[in-house]
Structure formats: structure tokens, C-alpha cells
Coordinates of C-alpha atoms in Angstrom, one line a residue:
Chain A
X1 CA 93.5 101.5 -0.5
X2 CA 92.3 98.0 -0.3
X3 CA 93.4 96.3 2.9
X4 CA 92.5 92.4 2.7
X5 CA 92.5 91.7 6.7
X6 CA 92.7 87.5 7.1
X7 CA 91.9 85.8 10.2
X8 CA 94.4 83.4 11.2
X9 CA 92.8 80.8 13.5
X10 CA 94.2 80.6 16.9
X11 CA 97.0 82.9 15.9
X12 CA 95.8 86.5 15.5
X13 CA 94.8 88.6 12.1
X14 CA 96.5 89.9 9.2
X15 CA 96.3 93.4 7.4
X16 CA 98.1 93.5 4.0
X17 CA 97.8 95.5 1.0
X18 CA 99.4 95.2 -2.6
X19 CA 101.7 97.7 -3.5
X20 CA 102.1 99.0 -7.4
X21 CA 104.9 96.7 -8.0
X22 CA 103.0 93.6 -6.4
X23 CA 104.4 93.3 -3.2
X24 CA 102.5 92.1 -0.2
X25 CA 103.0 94.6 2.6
X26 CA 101.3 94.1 6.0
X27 CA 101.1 93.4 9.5
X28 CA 100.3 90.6 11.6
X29 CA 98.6 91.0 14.7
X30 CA 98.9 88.7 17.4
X31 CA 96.9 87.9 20.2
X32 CA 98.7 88.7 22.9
X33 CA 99.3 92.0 21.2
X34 CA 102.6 91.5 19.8
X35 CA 103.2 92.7 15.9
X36 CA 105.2 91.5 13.1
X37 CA 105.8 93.3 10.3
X38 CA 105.4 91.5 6.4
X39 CA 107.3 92.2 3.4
X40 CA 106.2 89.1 0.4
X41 CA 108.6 87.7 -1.8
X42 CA 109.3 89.7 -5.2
X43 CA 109.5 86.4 -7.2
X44 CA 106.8 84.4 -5.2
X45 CA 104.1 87.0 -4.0
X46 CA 102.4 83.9 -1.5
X47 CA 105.9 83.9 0.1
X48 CA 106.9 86.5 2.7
X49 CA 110.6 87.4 2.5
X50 CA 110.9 89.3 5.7
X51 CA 109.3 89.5 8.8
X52 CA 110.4 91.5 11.9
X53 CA 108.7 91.8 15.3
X54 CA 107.8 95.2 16.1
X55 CA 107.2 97.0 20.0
X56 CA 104.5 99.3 20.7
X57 CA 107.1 102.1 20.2
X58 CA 108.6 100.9 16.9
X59 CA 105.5 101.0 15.6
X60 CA 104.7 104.2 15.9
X61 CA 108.4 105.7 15.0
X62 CA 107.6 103.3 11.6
X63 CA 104.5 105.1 11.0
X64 CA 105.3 109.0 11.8
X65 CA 108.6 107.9 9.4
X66 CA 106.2 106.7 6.6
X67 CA 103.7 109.6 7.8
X68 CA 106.3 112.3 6.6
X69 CA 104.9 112.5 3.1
X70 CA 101.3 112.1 4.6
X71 CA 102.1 116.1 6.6
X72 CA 103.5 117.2 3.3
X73 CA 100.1 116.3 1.4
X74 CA 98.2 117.8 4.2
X75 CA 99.9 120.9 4.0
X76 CA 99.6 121.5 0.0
X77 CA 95.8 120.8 0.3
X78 CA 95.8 123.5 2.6
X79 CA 97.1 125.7 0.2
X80 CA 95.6 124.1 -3.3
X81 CA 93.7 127.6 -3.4
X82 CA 97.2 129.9 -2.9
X83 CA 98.4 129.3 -6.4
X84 CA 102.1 129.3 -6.8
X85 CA 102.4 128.4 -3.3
X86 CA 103.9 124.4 -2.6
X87 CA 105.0 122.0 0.3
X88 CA 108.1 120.0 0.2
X89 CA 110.2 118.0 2.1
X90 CA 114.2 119.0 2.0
X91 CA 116.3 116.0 4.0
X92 CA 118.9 117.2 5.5
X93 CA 122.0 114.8 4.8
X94 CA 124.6 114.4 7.4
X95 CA 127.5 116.5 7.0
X96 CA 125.7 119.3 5.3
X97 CA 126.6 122.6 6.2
X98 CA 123.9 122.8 8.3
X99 CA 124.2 119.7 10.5
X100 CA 124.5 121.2 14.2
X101 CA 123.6 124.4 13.8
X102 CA 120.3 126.4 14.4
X103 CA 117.6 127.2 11.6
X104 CA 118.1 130.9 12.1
X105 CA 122.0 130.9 10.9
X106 CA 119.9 129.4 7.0
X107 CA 118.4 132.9 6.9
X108 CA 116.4 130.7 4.6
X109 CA 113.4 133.4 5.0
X110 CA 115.1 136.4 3.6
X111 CA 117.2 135.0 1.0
X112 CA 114.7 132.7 -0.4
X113 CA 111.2 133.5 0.8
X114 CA 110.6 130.4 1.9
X115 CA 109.1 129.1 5.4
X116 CA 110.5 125.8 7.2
X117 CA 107.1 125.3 8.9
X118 CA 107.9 121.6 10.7
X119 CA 110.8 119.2 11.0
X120 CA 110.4 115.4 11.4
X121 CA 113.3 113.9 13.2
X122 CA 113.8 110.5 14.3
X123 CA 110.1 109.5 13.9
X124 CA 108.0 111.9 15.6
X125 CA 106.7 115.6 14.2
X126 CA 108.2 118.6 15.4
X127 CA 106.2 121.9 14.5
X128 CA 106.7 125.4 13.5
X129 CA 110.9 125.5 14.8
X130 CA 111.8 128.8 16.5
X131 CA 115.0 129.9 15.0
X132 CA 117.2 129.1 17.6
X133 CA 116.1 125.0 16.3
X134 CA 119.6 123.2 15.6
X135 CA 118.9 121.0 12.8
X136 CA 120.6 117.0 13.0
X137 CA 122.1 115.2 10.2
X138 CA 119.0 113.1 9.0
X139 CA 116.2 115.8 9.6
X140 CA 113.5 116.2 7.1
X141 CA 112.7 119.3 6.8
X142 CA 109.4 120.6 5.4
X143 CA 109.0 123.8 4.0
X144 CA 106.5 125.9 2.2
X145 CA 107.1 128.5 -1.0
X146 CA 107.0 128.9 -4.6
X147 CA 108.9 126.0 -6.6
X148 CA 111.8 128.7 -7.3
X149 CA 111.9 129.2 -3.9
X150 CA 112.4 125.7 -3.1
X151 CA 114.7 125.4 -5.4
X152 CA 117.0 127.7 -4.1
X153 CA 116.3 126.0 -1.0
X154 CA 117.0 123.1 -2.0
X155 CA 120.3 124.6 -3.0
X156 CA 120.9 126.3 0.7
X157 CA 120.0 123.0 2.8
X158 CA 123.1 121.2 0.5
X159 CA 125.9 123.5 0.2
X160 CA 125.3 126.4 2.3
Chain B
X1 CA 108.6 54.1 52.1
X2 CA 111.3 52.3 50.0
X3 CA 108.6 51.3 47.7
X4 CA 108.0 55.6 47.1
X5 CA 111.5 56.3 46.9
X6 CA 112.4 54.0 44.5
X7 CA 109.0 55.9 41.9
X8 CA 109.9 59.2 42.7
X9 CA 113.7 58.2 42.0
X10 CA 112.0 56.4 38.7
X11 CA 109.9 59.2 37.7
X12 CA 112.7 61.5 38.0
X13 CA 115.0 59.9 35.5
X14 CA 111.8 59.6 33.3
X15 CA 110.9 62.7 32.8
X16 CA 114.8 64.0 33.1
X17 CA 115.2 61.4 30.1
X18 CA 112.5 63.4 28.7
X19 CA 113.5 66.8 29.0
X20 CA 116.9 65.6 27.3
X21 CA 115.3 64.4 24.4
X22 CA 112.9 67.2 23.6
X23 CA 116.1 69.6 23.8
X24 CA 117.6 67.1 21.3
X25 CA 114.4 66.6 19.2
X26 CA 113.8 70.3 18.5
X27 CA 117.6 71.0 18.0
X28 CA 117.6 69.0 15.5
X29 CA 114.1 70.0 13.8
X30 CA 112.0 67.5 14.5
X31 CA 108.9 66.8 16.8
X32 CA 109.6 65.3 20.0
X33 CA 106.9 63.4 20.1
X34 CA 108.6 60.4 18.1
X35 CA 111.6 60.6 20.9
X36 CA 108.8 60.2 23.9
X37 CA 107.3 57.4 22.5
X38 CA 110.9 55.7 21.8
X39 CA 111.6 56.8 25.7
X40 CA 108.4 54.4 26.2
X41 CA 109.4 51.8 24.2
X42 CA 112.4 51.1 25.4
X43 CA 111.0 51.4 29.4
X44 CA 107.8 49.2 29.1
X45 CA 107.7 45.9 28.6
X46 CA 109.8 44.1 26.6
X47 CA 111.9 47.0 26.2
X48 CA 116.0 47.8 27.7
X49 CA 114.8 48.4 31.0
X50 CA 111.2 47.6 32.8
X51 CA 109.9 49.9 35.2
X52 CA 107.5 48.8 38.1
X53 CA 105.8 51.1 40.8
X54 CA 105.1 53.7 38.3
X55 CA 101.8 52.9 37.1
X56 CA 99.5 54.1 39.7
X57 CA 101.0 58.0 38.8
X58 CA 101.4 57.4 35.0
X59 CA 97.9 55.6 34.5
X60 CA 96.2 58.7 35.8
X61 CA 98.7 61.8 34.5
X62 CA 98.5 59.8 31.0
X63 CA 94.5 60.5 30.9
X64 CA 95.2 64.4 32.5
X65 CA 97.7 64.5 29.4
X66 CA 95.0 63.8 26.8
X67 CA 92.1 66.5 28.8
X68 CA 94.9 69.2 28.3
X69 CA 96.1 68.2 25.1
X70 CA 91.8 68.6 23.9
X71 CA 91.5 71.5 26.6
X72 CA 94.3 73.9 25.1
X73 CA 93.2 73.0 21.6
X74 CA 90.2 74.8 22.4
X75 CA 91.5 77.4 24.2
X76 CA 93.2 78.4 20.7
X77 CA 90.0 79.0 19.2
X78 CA 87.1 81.3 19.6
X79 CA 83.5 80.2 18.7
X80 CA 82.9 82.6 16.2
X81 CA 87.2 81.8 14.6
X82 CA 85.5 77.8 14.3
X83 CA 82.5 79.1 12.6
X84 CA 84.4 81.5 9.9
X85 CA 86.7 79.0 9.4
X86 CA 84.2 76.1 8.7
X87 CA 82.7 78.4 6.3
X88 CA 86.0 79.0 4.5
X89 CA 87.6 75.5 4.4
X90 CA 84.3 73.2 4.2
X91 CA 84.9 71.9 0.9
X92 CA 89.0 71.0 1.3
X93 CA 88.1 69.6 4.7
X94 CA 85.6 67.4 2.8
X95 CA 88.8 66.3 0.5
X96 CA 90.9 66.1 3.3
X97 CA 88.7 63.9 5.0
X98 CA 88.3 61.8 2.2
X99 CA 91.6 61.5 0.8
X100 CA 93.5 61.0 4.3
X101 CA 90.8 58.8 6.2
X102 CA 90.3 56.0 3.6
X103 CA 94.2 55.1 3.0
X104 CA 94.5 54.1 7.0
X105 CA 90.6 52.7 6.8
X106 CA 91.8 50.1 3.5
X107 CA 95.3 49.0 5.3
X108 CA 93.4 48.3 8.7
X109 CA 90.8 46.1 6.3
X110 CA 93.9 44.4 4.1
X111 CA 95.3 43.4 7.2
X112 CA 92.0 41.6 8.4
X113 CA 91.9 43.8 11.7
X114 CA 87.8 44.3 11.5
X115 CA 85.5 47.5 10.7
X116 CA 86.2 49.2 14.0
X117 CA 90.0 49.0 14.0
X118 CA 89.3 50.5 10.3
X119 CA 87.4 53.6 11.7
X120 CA 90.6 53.8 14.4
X121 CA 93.2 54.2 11.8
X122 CA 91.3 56.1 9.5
X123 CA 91.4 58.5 12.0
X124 CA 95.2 58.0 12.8
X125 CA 95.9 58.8 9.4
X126 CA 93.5 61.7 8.8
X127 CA 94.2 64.0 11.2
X128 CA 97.2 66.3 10.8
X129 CA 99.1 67.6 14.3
X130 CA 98.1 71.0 14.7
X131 CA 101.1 71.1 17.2
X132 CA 103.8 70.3 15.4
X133 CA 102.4 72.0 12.3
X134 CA 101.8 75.4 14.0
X135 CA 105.2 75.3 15.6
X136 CA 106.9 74.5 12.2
X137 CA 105.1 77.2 10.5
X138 CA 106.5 79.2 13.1
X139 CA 109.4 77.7 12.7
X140 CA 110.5 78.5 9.4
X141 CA 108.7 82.0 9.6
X142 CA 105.8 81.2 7.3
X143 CA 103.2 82.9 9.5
X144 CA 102.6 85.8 6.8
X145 CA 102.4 83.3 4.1
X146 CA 99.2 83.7 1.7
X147 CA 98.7 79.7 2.2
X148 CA 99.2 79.6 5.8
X149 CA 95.5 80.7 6.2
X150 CA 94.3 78.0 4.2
X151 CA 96.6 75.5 6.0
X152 CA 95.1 76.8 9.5
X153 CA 91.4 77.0 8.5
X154 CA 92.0 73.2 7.2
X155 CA 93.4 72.5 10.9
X156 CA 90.3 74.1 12.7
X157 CA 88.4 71.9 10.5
X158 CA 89.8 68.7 11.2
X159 CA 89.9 69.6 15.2
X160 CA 86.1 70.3 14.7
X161 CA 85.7 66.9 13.0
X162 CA 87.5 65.3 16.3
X163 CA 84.7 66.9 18.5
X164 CA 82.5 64.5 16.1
X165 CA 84.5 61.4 15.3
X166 CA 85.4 61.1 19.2
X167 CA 82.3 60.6 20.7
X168 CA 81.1 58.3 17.9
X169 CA 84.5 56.1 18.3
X170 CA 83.9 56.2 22.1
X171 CA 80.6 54.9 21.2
X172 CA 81.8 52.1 19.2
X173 CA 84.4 51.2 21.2
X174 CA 82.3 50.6 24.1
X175 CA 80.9 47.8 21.6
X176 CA 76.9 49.7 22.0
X177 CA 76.2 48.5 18.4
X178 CA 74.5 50.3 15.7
X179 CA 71.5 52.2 17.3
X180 CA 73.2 52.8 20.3
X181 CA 76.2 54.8 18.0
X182 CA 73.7 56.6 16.0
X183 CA 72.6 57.7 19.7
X184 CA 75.8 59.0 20.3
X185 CA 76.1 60.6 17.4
X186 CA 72.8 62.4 18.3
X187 CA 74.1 63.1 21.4
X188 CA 77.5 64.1 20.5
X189 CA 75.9 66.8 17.5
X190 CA 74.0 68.0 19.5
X191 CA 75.8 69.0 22.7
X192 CA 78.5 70.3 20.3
X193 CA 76.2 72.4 18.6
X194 CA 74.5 73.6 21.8
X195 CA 78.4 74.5 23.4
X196 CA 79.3 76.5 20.1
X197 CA 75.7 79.0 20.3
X198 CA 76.4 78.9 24.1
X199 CA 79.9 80.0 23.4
X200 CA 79.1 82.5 20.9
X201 CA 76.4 84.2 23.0
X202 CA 77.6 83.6 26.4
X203 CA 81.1 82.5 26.5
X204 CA 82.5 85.4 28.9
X205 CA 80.3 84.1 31.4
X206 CA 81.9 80.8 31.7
X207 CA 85.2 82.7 31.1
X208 CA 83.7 84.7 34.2
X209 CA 83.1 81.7 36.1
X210 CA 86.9 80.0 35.9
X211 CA 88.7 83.7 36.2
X212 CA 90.5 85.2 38.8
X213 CA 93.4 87.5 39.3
X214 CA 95.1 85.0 41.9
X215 CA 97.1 82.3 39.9
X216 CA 96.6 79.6 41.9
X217 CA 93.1 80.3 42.4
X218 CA 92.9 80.4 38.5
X219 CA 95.0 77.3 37.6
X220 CA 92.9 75.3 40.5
X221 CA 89.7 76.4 39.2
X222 CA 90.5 76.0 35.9
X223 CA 92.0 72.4 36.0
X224 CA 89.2 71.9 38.9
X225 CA 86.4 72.9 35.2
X226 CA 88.4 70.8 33.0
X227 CA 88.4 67.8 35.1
X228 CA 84.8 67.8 36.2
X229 CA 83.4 68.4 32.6
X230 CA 85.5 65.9 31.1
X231 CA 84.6 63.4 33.6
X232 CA 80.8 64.1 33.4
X233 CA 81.2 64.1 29.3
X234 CA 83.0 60.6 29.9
X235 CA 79.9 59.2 32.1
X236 CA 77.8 60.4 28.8
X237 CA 79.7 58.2 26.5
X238 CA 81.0 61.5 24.7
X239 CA 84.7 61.0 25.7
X240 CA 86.5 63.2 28.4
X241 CA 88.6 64.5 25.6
X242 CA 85.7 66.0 23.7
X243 CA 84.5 67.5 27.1
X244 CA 87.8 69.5 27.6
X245 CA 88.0 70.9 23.8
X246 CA 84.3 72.1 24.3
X247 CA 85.1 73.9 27.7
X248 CA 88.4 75.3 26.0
X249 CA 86.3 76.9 23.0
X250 CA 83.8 78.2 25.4
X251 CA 86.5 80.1 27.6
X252 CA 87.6 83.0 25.1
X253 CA 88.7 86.7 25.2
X254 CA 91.9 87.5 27.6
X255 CA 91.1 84.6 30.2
X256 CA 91.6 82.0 27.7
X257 CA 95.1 84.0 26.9
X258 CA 95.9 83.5 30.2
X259 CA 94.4 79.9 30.8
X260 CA 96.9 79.2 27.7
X261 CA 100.0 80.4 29.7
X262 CA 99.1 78.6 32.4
X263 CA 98.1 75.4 31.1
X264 CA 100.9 74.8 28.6
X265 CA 103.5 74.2 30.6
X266 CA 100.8 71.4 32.5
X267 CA 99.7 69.9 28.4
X268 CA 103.4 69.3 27.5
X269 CA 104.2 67.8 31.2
X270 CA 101.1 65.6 31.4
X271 CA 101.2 65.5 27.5
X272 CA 104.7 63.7 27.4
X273 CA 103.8 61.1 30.1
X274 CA 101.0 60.4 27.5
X275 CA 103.3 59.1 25.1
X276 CA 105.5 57.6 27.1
X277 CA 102.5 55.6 28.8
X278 CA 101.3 54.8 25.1
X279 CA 105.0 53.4 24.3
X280 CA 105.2 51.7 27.2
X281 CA 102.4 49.4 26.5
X282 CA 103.7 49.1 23.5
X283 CA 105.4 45.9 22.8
X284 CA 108.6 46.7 20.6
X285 CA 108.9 42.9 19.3
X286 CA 105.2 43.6 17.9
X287 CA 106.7 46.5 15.4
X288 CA 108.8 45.0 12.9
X289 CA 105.9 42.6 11.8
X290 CA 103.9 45.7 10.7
X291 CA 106.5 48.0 10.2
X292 CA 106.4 47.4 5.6
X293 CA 103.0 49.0 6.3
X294 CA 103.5 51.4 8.2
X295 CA 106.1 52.7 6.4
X296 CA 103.6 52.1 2.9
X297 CA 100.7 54.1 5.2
X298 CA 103.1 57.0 5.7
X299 CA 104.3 56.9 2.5
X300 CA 100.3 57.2 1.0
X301 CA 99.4 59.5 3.4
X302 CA 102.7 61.9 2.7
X303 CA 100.7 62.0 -1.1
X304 CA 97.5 62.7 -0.1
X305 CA 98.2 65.3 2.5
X306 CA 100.5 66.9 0.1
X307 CA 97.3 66.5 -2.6
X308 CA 94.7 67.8 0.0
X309 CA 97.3 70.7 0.9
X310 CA 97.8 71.8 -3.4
X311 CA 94.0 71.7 -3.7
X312 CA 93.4 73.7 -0.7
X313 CA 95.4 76.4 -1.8
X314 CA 94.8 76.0 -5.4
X315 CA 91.3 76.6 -4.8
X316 CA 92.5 80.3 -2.6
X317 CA 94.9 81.1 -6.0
X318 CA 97.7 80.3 -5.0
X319 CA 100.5 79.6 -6.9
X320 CA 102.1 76.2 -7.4
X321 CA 104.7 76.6 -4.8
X322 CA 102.7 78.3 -2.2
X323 CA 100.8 74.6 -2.5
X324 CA 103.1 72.7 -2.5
X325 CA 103.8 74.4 0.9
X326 CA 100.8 74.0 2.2
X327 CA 100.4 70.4 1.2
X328 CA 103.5 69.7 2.9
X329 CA 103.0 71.7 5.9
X330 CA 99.9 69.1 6.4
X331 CA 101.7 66.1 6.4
X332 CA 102.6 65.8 10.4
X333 CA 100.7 63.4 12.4
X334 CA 101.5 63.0 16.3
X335 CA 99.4 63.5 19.4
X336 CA 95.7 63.2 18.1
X337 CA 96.9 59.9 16.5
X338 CA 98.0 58.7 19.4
X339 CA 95.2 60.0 21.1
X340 CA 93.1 57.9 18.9
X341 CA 94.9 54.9 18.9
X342 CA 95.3 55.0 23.2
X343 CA 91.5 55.0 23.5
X344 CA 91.3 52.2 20.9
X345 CA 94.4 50.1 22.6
X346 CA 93.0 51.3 26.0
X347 CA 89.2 50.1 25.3
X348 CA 90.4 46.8 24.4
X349 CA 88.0 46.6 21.0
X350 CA 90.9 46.2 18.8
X351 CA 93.9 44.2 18.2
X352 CA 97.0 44.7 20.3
X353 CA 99.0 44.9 16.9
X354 CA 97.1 48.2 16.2
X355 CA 99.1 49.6 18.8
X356 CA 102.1 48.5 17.5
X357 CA 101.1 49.6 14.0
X358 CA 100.3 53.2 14.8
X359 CA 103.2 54.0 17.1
X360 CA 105.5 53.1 13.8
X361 CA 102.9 55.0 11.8
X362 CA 103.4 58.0 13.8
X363 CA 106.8 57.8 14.5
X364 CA 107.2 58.2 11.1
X365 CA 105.2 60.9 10.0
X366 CA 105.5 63.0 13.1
X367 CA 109.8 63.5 11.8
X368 CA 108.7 63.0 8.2
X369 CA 106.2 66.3 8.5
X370 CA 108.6 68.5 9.8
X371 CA 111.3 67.4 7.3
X372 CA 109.0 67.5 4.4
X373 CA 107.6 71.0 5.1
X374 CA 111.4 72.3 5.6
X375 CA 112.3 70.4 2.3
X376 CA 109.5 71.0 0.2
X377 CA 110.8 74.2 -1.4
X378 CA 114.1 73.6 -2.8
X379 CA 112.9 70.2 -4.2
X380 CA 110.1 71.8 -6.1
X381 CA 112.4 74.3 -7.0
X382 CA 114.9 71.4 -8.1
X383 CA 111.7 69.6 -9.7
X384 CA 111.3 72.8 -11.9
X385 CA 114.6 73.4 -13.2
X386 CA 115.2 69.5 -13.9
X387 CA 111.8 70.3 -16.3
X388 CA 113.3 73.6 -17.7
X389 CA 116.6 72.0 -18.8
X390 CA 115.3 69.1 -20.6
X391 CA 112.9 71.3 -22.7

């Protein structure tokens, strides 16, 4: 990924990158340490069209939310060589049947052979979930298995 | 002790008066600096309502206001952030040099005021107020913009070309003819170039020497550095002001962060008695006379600002509105003007008009800049679709 980083002279610096669609995405740095997030303009790319400040905190909740799809790459390089075998991520919308009540009560192992090897929930990581894990409108949920598998789980997350 | 009750009682509806107005000015989007210098006109002579038993304080806090003005303008910069951005911007400071110098240099010769008060006011109009123009920016949340770069590096530039035009102004000023100002010149270059390798290579030991955790030891020590090396670079014929920007870029790293928090409260106190002094010895009657060229000046210079600006960015890629942006974001003069134009005035060299002349010049452009940058956009969009419809 290119990141053009720009100095700005008594100011701070700026990291941006060009997305696909040719949006400027990127960060500003102050230098008193304070950050500002960048979003440019979709009809005038020079412009930016948001900004927000950002703490030290919502920084890191941005990136373990953007980092979500980073774990799920992880894991299916780890299992490139296992063929049938994939990662995905399932969210889990509020008000599913599952929504407040623990990962064991899916039985998502024995019906569908599938593992639920981490949930990412408001930000931050959470690994391997014991069964008695009670799962939150809003979780991501990542699990491992053969696409029919997922499917089906899929299927189980939604309606039960 | 009447005498000292009736200047503090004085002072204190001054700066109250002040602290009114910059509420006001900002409020309504504009610089203050216009308002202080109206404060001043309408206090000194000639104006609503004279003031006497002031001058002793103002004389001196006046000069402190232009060392913190330079000193914090330095502060904002690290050596090696000068160097980059003399690299990146040479050739549109060139332009802008051009451009914005000569247009205050030809009025000051129309108007017969001599070759001195031309190099004064080509100064006035060159220099763009990196004050108002980084708070605008800010302002209108343009930080992230892809011109704002190029505006900033063209700022840097300019502030380095004060270090430089300063010193040889101080030189002429001080009437030392032609030898003597290629001497100062010499002088000038060369200390410059000697602070900016010092500063590179050993700046955090002079940012060792003014630091400490104890605030008051800090600001006293600090103001204590300022002083003294803008005094010493005054006895040198290198003006006090040039002293205090080279001491700023030589502190760097977290102490000049911190110098900067302390400080700026000082700059804008000291800073607006500045302009209020500058008004104040300005005679009001003298304004209308030259006001049809000021107001000629500020138009000009809104053009080639708003020229030096499109090339600028052109030249980085940027599309036509991101320069028309920039150009406009450039078109603010305020407190190096008047910085200029006080050590003219205060030298005695040049005409007392020229005082006169470059208050209304400023006044002007330090309300038209922030206008024109919040403005620029939906004219040019305006400017675009008038085109589209008749074709």
C-alpha cells in the first residue's frame, strides 16, 4: 500500500493513502500528539470532507474494528495448506436468536462442524470463547470450516 | 501616586477594550488585528480620546510584542521542517516574491516616497500573515487539504525570507549606505546560516539550556534568552526581531512545545499593545488622503496572492479549485506588515504618510483574507456554472 506521509510545517505530518474508488483516507498527526482522522471529498479529491479528532483509545478501537478482516486473512493463510478448510466472519445482528445467550446453547460444533475460534466485540479481539461465552448483538464472530459448513452457519447465527 | 493610578486605570480600559474586540473580531470571522489598530487610532493622537502617562509601559511592551511575535514564529518550526520546506517551495516563493513585492515597491515610487520607503512597502505587501492564515485554515477545517501543504511550505518560505529582508532593512534604515548594507547583508546570511547548521546539529543543547520543569523558572529563562539575544542581535544592526526567530528555530523537540504554551498567551498580550502602539502614532486625519491607494494596493495584491497561490498548487497537481484555495488562503496580511512598517515609522527614514498608508493597507487585507479564503469556494463554484450555462 502506498502511504504518501507530508510534512506540514509547524503543524505536524500527514499519512494518507488512495483508496480503489479515489478517496483520500488518512491521518493527521499533530504535535502535541493529538490525531485527526481524513476522509477527502468524492467530487474534489484535494478537499477533505470530514475530519474528526480522535483519543489515544479511539484510535485503537478504530483499528482492531478495521483489523477484523486483517484476523480473518491471518487465519486462512494458516490454513491455505488444509484444503477445504476456510475463515469467515459471521456478524451477529441484534435481535438474533442468539443475542444474550452463550455460544454453547449454537451447538454450532455438532450440527455444523464448524469452530467459532475468536469473537471481536466492541473493538478489541477476544480468543478461542469457552462455551459458556454469551454472545452481544453486534459481535463478529469468526469461525473456521468447510464453505458448506459455513453456510449452515451462516444460517444458525440468523434464525436459530 | 495619582499620576500611577490614573495609567493603570488607563491601561486597564485598554486592554479591556481589547479583549472586547478580539471576542467580537473572531465571532464575526475576521482577524482582530484590524480592530486593535482601530482601538489605536481612535486613542492616539488626533483620535476620540488622547491618552497620556501610558507611554513609558506601551513604548517598551510594543518592542516585547514584536520579539514574541518573531520568537514564537520560530518556535513553530524545526531546522530541518525550514530546510525541507525551502527545498519544496523555492521556486513559488521565487513567484511569490516577485509577484507580491513589486506592486507595494511601484505604489511607494508613484507616490514619490523614495527607494527606501519602496523596499518598506514592498515588504508590507509581500508577506502573507502566517497567523491569521494558519488559524483560518484551521478555521474552516482545511488542515487535511492536498493544497494546505503547499500553502504552509510557501509561509515557511516567506518567514525565512524575513530573517533576510530584516536585517538588510534595519541596515538601510539606519541610513549606513550601500557598502555598509551589503555588510549587513553579509552579516545577516551568515549568522542565519550558522544558527540553522547550529540548530540542526545542536539545537537540544540550547533547548537544554532554557529548559526546566519549574514554570516560572522556564518562562523567566526563556523570556530572560529571548531578550538578551534580541538585544545583542539589535547592537549588531541585525534587528532584535531576527534575533528572536533564530533563538525560536534553534529551541525544538518537546521544550519548544512547551515554550509555545507558555509564550502565546505573552505574544498575543504584548502582540496587541503592538498594534495599538502602531495605531496610536498613527494620525487618522493622514488616512483618507492615501486611502484610493490603499484600497488599489489591496486590491493588486488580493490578484497576485490569489496568482502566486493557483501556481503553487498547480505546480503540486492540484486541481483548479484546490488553487483557487490556496491562492486565497494567501491573501492575509497583518502583523509582519506592521512589523515592517513600525520599524520604518519608528527609524524615522521614511515619510510619516507611510504609516498612514500601511495601516489602511492592512486593515484591509488583514478582514479581506479571511473573507476571501471563506468565500473563495462558492464563487468559483458560481464562476463555473455561470460558464456552463452560457455554453
Amino acid at each position: 500500500m502506498d502511504v504518501t506521509v507530508t510534512p506540514l510545517p509547524g503543524l505536524g505530518t500527514q499519512q494518507e493513502f488512495t483508496t480503489e474508488s479515489g478517496r483520500r483516507i488518512g491521518v493527521i498527526t499533530y504535535r502535541d500528539g493529538r490525531m485527526e482522522l481524513i476522509v477527502s471529498d468524492a467530487r474534489d479529491p484535494d478537499k477533505i470532507c470530514a475530519a474528526t479528532d480522535l483519543t489515544g483509545e479511539e484510535t485503537s478501537t478504530l483499528a482492531n474494528l478495521l483489523g477484523a478482516p486483517q484476523l480473518v486473512r491471518q487465519l486462512s493463510e494458516q490454513q491455505r495448506e488444509v484444503t477445504g478448510v476456510t475463515t469467515w466472519q459471521l456478524p451477529l445482528v441484534p435481535n438474533s436468536p442468539f443475542d444474550g445467550r452463550p455460544l454453547g446453547e449454537t451447538e454450532m460444533r455438532t450440527r455444523t462442524s464448524v469452530s467459532i475460534v475468536a469473537v471481536i466485540r466492541d473493538g478489541s479481539v477476544l480468543p478461542s470463547p469457552r462455551p459458556d461465552f454469551v454472545f452481544a448483538g453486534g459481535d463478529l464472530v469468526v469461525v473456521v470450516g468447510t464453505a458448506e459448513g459455513l453456510r449452515a452457519a451462516g444460517e444458525i447465527m440468523e434464525h436459530g | 501616586m495619582q499620576h500611577t493610578a490614573i495609567t493603570l486605570i488607563e491601561l486597564g480600559a485598554v486592554f479591556f477594550g481589547l479583549g472586547v474586540l478580539g471576542r467580537l473580531a473572531w465571532r464575526i470571522g475576521i482577524s482582530p488585528i484590524p480592530l486593535y489598530l482601530l482601538g489605536g487610532l481612535a486613542f492616539g493622537q488626533g483620535g476620540l480620546i488622547p491618552l497620556g502617562g501610558i507611554e513609558p509601559f506601551t513604548e517598551i511592551a510594543s518592542e516585547i510584542g514584536v520579539v514574541l511575535l518573531l520568537l514564537l514564529l520560530g518556535l513553530e518550526y524545526s531546522a530541518s521542517e525550514l530546510v525541507t520546506g525551502l527545498r519544496r517551495s523555492w521556486l513559488a516563493g521565487l513567484v511569490d516574491v516577485v509577484l507580491n513585492a513589486s506592486p507595494g515597491a511601484a505604489v511607494a515610487l508613484l507616490l514619490g516616497w523614495g527607494p527606501i520607503a519602496a523596499i518598506v512597502l514592498a515588504g508590507v505587501t509581500y508577506i502573507s500573515s502566517s497567523g491569521i492564515v494558519a488559524k483560518v485554515l484551521g478555521d474552516l477545517g482545511r488542515l487535511g487539504n492536498r493544497e494546505t501543504p503547499v500553502v504552509l511550505s510557501i509561509l515557511v518560505f516567506e518567514d525565512l525570507a524575513m530573517a533576510i529582508y530584516l536585517p538588510i532593512l534595519t541596515a538601510l534604515l539606519a541610513g549606513v549606505g550601500f557598502l555598509g548594507g551589503l555588510g549587513a547583508v553579509g552579516v545577516s546570511v551568515l549568522v542565519i546560516t550558522l544558527v540553522l547548521v547550529l540548530a540542526l546539529r545542536y539545537g537540544r543543547y540550547v533547548s537544554a539550556l532554557v529548559d526546566s520543569p519549574d514554570p516560572e523558572v522556564f518562562l523567566l529563562r526563556l523570556l530572560g534568552a529571548a531578550l538578551l539575544v534580541a538585544g545583542l542581535a539589535a547592537q549588531l544592526q541585525v534587528s532584535a526581531a531576527v534575533g528572536a526567530f533564530l533563538l525560536g528555530i534553534a529551541i525544538s523537540g518537546s521544550t519548544a512545545a512547551n515554550a509555545t504554551r507558555t509564550l502565546a498567551p505573552l505574544r498575543d498580550l504584548f502582540a496587541a499593545v503592538f498594534f495599538v502602539v502602531f495605531g496610536l502614532n498613527t494620525d487618522p486625519s493622514a488616512i483618507p488622503p492615501v486611502l484610493p491607494f490603499a484600497l488599489l494596493l489591496a486590491l493588486l495584491t488580493t490578484i497576485t496572492k490569489l496568482a502566486t497561490g493557483w501556481f503553487a498548487a498547480g505546480s503540486q497537481g492540484i486541481r483548479r479549485m484546490g488553487r483557487a484555495r490556496a491562492g486565497a488562503a494567501l491573501v492575509a496580511r497583518g502583523e509582519f506588515s506592521i512589523v515592517i512598517a513600525g520599524l520604518a515609522v519608528g527609524s524615522g527614514a521614511v515619510t510619516g504618510e507611510l504609516a498612514a498608508f500601511s495601516t489602511a493597507y492592512v486593515l484591509l487585507m488583514a478582514v479581506l483574507g479571511p473573507v476571501a479564503a471563506r468565500v473563495v469556494e462558492p464563487v468559483a463554484q458560481r464562476l463555473v456554472t455561470l460558464r456552463q450555462a452560457r455554453r
